[in-house]
Coordinates of C-alpha atoms in Angstrom, one line a residue:
X1 CA -20.8 29.5 4.5
X2 CA -21.6 31.1 7.8
X3 CA -18.2 32.6 8.2
X4 CA -18.3 34.4 4.8
X5 CA -18.3 38.1 5.2
X6 CA -17.2 38.1 8.8
X7 CA -13.7 39.3 9.8
X8 CA -11.5 36.5 10.9
X9 CA -10.3 37.5 14.4
X10 CA -9.9 35.9 17.8
X11 CA -9.7 32.4 16.4
X12 CA -6.9 30.1 15.4
X13 CA -4.9 30.5 12.2
X14 CA -2.6 27.7 10.9
X15 CA -0.8 26.2 7.9
X16 CA -0.1 29.2 5.7
X17 CA 1.1 28.5 2.1
X18 CA 2.0 31.0 -0.7
X19 CA 0.6 30.4 -4.2
X20 CA 3.1 29.7 -7.0
X21 CA 2.6 33.2 -8.5
X22 CA 3.1 34.7 -5.1
X23 CA -0.3 36.6 -5.2
X24 CA -2.4 34.6 -2.7
X25 CA -2.0 32.9 0.6
X26 CA -4.1 29.9 1.7
X27 CA -4.6 29.0 5.3
X28 CA -6.8 27.2 7.8
X29 CA -8.9 29.2 10.3
X30 CA -11.2 28.1 13.1
X31 CA -13.2 30.5 15.2
X32 CA -12.5 28.3 18.3
X33 CA -11.7 29.7 21.7
X34 CA -13.0 29.6 25.2
X35 CA -15.9 32.1 24.5
X36 CA -16.9 30.4 21.2
X37 CA -16.8 26.9 22.7
X38 CA -18.7 27.9 25.8
X39 CA -21.5 29.6 23.8
X40 CA -21.6 26.9 21.1
X41 CA -20.1 23.6 22.4
X42 CA -19.5 20.7 20.2
X43 CA -19.0 20.5 16.4
X44 CA -20.6 23.4 14.6
X45 CA -19.7 25.6 11.6
X46 CA -17.9 28.1 13.8
X47 CA -15.7 25.6 15.8
X48 CA -14.5 23.6 12.7
X49 CA -11.4 24.7 10.8
X50 CA -12.1 25.8 7.2
X51 CA -9.7 26.8 4.4
X52 CA -9.5 30.5 3.4
X53 CA -7.4 32.4 0.9
X54 CA -6.4 36.0 0.7
X55 CA -4.3 38.3 -1.5
X56 CA -0.9 38.9 -0.2
X57 CA -1.9 42.6 0.5
X58 CA -4.8 41.3 2.8
X59 CA -7.6 42.0 0.2
X60 CA -10.1 39.6 -1.3
X61 CA -10.6 37.2 1.6
X62 CA -12.3 34.1 0.3
X63 CA -13.7 31.1 2.2
X64 CA -12.7 27.9 0.3
X65 CA -14.3 25.1 2.3
X66 CA -17.3 25.0 4.6
X67 CA -19.4 22.5 6.5
X68 CA -19.2 20.4 9.6
X69 CA -15.8 19.1 8.8
X70 CA -12.3 20.2 9.9
X71 CA -10.1 21.1 6.9
X72 CA -6.5 22.2 7.4
X73 CA -2.9 21.8 6.3
X74 CA -3.5 23.4 2.9
X75 CA -0.9 23.7 0.2
X76 CA -1.0 25.0 -3.4
X77 CA -0.5 22.5 -6.1
X78 CA 1.3 23.1 -9.5
X79 CA -2.0 22.4 -11.3
X80 CA -3.7 25.3 -9.5
X81 CA -5.7 23.2 -7.0
X82 CA -5.2 23.2 -3.2
X83 CA -4.3 20.0 -1.3
X84 CA -5.4 19.7 2.3
X85 CA -6.2 17.3 5.0
X86 CA -9.8 16.7 6.0
X87 CA -12.2 14.5 8.0
X88 CA -15.0 14.9 5.4
X89 CA -14.2 11.5 3.8
X90 CA -15.5 9.8 6.9
X91 CA -13.9 6.9 8.7
X92 CA -12.5 6.5 12.1
X93 CA -9.1 5.5 13.4
X94 CA -8.6 2.1 15.0
X95 CA -6.6 3.0 18.1
X96 CA -8.5 5.7 20.1
X97 CA -9.4 4.1 23.5
X98 CA -13.0 3.2 22.5
X99 CA -14.0 6.7 21.4
X100 CA -14.9 7.8 17.9
X101 CA -12.0 9.8 16.5
X102 CA -12.3 10.8 12.8
X103 CA -9.6 10.0 10.3
X104 CA -8.0 12.9 8.5
X105 CA -7.0 12.1 4.9
X106 CA -5.6 13.9 1.9
X107 CA -8.0 15.8 -0.5
X108 CA -7.8 18.6 -3.0
X109 CA -10.1 21.4 -4.1
X110 CA -10.3 24.2 -6.6
X111 CA -9.4 27.7 -5.2
X112 CA -13.1 28.7 -5.5
X113 CA -14.2 25.7 -3.3
X114 CA -15.6 23.6 -6.1
X115 CA -14.8 20.0 -6.9
X116 CA -13.5 18.6 -3.6
X117 CA -11.7 15.3 -4.5
X118 CA -10.4 12.7 -2.1
X119 CA -6.8 11.8 -3.0
X120 CA -6.6 9.1 -0.3
X121 CA -8.9 6.5 1.2
X122 CA -6.4 5.4 3.8
X123 CA -7.9 4.3 7.1
X124 CA -5.6 6.3 9.4
X125 CA -4.6 9.9 9.6
X126 CA -2.5 11.8 7.0
X127 CA -0.9 15.2 7.6
X128 CA 1.1 18.1 6.2
X129 CA 1.0 17.8 2.4
X130 CA 3.7 19.7 0.5
X131 CA 5.0 19.6 -3.1
X132 CA 8.2 17.9 -4.2
X133 CA 10.5 19.5 -6.8
X134 CA 9.2 17.1 -9.4
X135 CA 5.6 18.1 -8.7
X136 CA 4.2 15.3 -6.6
X137 CA 2.6 15.5 -3.2
X138 CA 4.6 14.4 -0.2
X139 CA 2.9 14.0 3.2
X140 CA 3.0 12.0 6.4
X141 CA 0.8 9.1 7.1
X142 CA 0.0 7.4 10.4
X143 CA 0.2 3.8 9.3
X144 CA -0.2 0.6 11.3
X145 CA 1.9 -1.5 9.0
X146 CA 5.2 -2.6 10.6
X147 CA 5.4 0.4 12.9
X148 CA 7.4 0.5 16.0
X149 CA 6.5 2.5 19.1
X150 CA 8.4 5.7 18.1
X151 CA 7.9 5.8 14.3
X152 CA 4.2 6.1 13.5
X153 CA 4.3 8.9 11.0
X154 CA 6.2 8.0 7.8
X155 CA 6.6 10.1 4.7
X156 CA 4.5 9.1 1.7
X157 CA 4.4 10.4 -1.9
X158 CA 1.6 10.5 -4.5
X159 CA 0.7 12.1 -7.8
X160 CA -1.5 15.3 -7.9
X161 CA -4.6 13.1 -8.4
X162 CA -3.7 10.6 -5.7
X163 CA -2.5 7.8 -7.9
X164 CA 0.5 5.6 -7.0
X165 CA 0.7 6.4 -3.3
X166 CA 3.8 4.9 -1.8
X167 CA 5.9 5.1 1.3
X168 CA 9.3 6.9 0.9
X169 CA 12.2 4.7 1.9
X170 CA 15.6 6.3 1.2
X171 CA 15.8 8.1 -2.2
X172 CA 12.7 7.9 -4.3
X173 CA 13.0 7.6 -8.1
X174 CA 13.5 10.9 -9.9
X175 CA 11.7 11.8 -13.2
X176 CA 13.4 10.2 -16.2
X177 CA 14.9 7.3 -14.2
X178 CA 14.0 3.7 -14.1
X179 CA 11.2 3.2 -11.6
X180 CA 9.6 6.6 -11.9
X181 CA 5.9 6.6 -12.6
X182 CA 4.0 9.9 -12.6

């Protein structure tokens, strides 16, 4: 990608997560800022957020994702992959005042950037994946189903490969109990 080999400075850093073996940190970075956006307005490789990882000592900076897509909210998964939220699946939200606004949905990728896989094909936005104690992905979803005016972002849970996505309502079934399906 075009940011590979460049120092990451003067942009925006967000969503840091420590690997399970405590050796690497994954995060989102965008070169955005007043100067960058004035010189290169609109969507381009520099103004999009991409995922990066780095050793905890600051060495071996690696760019994980690239392209004209915003990728952010990364988190390490127990299977070694990285879950994140991206607009690269395509699709647009329904309620944006007549303008095109991309949908951000759940995906995963290998730490070297290979094999980007969509974990969700939901029509609206999803945010902030994290891992539950039993090894599933929990995240928030902006859902239009039965929502009131003040509760648009509900917690959802899914398996590491995106199967069996469901809204969390109260306590969800624990492994080994009736109703649990990995």
